[in-house]
Amino acid sequence: MSTTSSLYAEIWRNNQWEPIPEAKWSKGKRVPVCYLSLGTPYELYAALVGYYHNSLSYYHWHTEKIVPVLEPRGLPEDMNVIYKDYFKNNRMGIEHHFTWFMVQEIIDYDWDRKFPPCKGYVNHQYASLFSSLAPFPDDLPDDEPIYMTKKDNTTEVSWVESYREYVGCVDYFIQELLKLGNPREIRILFWLH
């Protein structure tokens, strides 16, 4: 079963947090509107809240755990009344890694931080594509495996990778968050389910 995420946003306005986009009426109640559905970008989840899924290639190649933007810190005590009522009455689906971020915290995170070199084994003919000081080569054929242990006709290779390269979608994610407004005034409520 895959893990998905939900993300709601608030803006600091009139000395209080207000939901964005505006909450909608449903069955006589105001309910929040989820701003952005991320799908299942496990690498982003690892960088945001330290979540690790068994399908991540991270386990195979990296020797250092990714340092998340923040460890989950739960619901903010001062969130807007609409969200407070909604989450109090609808705990279903808010299952784990619930946290909040200011958009500026996500922007300020060191996405260009490098992992220690990654190591693996590839067919001898592709070893020259790798360099211990360069990112993973784009020109390695997609169907060419990288092995964790030595096999016949393979050579050990290494490469470096930044958090930005590992996550892959962080620039898109930040651009979407910037559409909400001033990153110092926007807070994201985020959780996995």
mmCIF file of N, CA and C in Angstrom, residues 122-132 134-135 137 139-140 155-158:
data_model
loop_
_atom_site.group_PDB
_atom_site.id
_atom_site.type_symbol
_atom_site.label_atom_id
_atom_site.label_comp_id
_atom_site.label_asym_id
_atom_site.label_seq_id
_atom_site.Cartn_x
_atom_site.Cartn_y
_atom_site.Cartn_z
ATOM 1 N N VAL A 122 28.673 -1.445 -11.895
ATOM 2 C CA VAL A 122 28.031 -1.426 -13.211
ATOM 3 C C VAL A 122 28.861 -2.251 -14.184
ATOM 4 N N ASN A 123 28.248 -2.594 -15.299
ATOM 5 C CA ASN A 123 28.939 -3.301 -16.368
ATOM 6 C C ASN A 123 30.180 -2.496 -16.748
ATOM 7 N N HIS A 124 31.315 -3.185 -16.968
ATOM 8 C CA HIS A 124 32.591 -2.525 -17.287
ATOM 9 C C HIS A 124 32.448 -1.444 -18.353
ATOM 10 N N GLN A 125 31.655 -1.701 -19.390
ATOM 11 C CA GLN A 125 31.577 -0.757 -20.509
ATOM 12 C C GLN A 125 30.978 0.596 -20.119
ATOM 13 N N TYR A 126 30.280 0.671 -18.962
ATOM 14 C CA TYR A 126 29.665 1.938 -18.549
ATOM 15 C C TYR A 126 30.411 2.628 -17.402
ATOM 16 N N ALA A 127 31.454 2.003 -16.907
ATOM 17 C CA ALA A 127 32.188 2.557 -15.756
ATOM 18 C C ALA A 127 32.762 3.942 -16.045
ATOM 19 N N SER A 128 33.165 4.199 -17.277
ATOM 20 C CA SER A 128 33.769 5.497 -17.606
ATOM 21 C C SER A 128 32.767 6.654 -17.542
ATOM 22 N N LEU A 129 31.489 6.359 -17.476
ATOM 23 C CA LEU A 129 30.468 7.416 -17.362
ATOM 24 C C LEU A 129 30.441 8.037 -15.967
ATOM 25 N N PHE A 130 31.028 7.329 -14.993
ATOM 26 C CA PHE A 130 30.938 7.747 -13.592
ATOM 27 C C PHE A 130 32.187 8.480 -13.146
ATOM 28 N N SER A 131 31.987 9.393 -12.213
ATOM 29 C CA SER A 131 33.098 10.091 -11.564
ATOM 30 C C SER A 131 32.713 10.285 -10.110
ATOM 31 N N SER A 132 33.656 10.071 -9.223
ATOM 32 C CA SER A 132 33.367 10.183 -7.785
ATOM 33 C C SER A 132 33.047 11.613 -7.366
ATOM 34 N N ALA A 134 31.181 13.707 -9.513
ATOM 35 C CA ALA A 134 30.099 14.171 -10.386
ATOM 36 C C ALA A 134 28.780 13.493 -10.017
ATOM 37 N N PRO A 135 27.652 14.097 -10.426
ATOM 38 C CA PRO A 135 26.353 13.461 -10.187
ATOM 39 C C PRO A 135 26.197 12.178 -10.992
ATOM 40 N N PRO A 137 25.335 9.797 -13.798
ATOM 41 C CA PRO A 137 25.346 10.147 -15.231
ATOM 42 C C PRO A 137 23.977 9.976 -15.891
ATOM 43 N N ASP A 139 23.527 9.720 -19.050
ATOM 44 C CA ASP A 139 23.618 8.890 -20.241
ATOM 45 C C ASP A 139 23.760 7.387 -19.964
ATOM 46 N N LEU A 140 23.640 6.964 -18.705
ATOM 47 C CA LEU A 140 23.588 5.529 -18.427
ATOM 48 C C LEU A 140 22.224 5.031 -18.908
ATOM 49 N N THR A 155 32.359 -3.218 -12.577
ATOM 50 C CA THR A 155 33.382 -2.367 -11.979
ATOM 51 C C THR A 155 32.716 -1.507 -10.914
ATOM 52 N N GLU A 156 33.435 -1.294 -9.817
ATOM 53 C CA GLU A 156 32.897 -0.403 -8.784
ATOM 54 C C GLU A 156 32.942 1.039 -9.290
ATOM 55 N N VAL A 157 31.863 1.762 -9.073
ATOM 56 C CA VAL A 157 31.775 3.176 -9.463
ATOM 57 C C VAL A 157 31.228 3.970 -8.283
ATOM 58 N N SER A 158 31.431 5.276 -8.342
ATOM 59 C CA SER A 158 30.837 6.145 -7.321
ATOM 60 C C SER A 158 30.397 7.447 -7.971
#
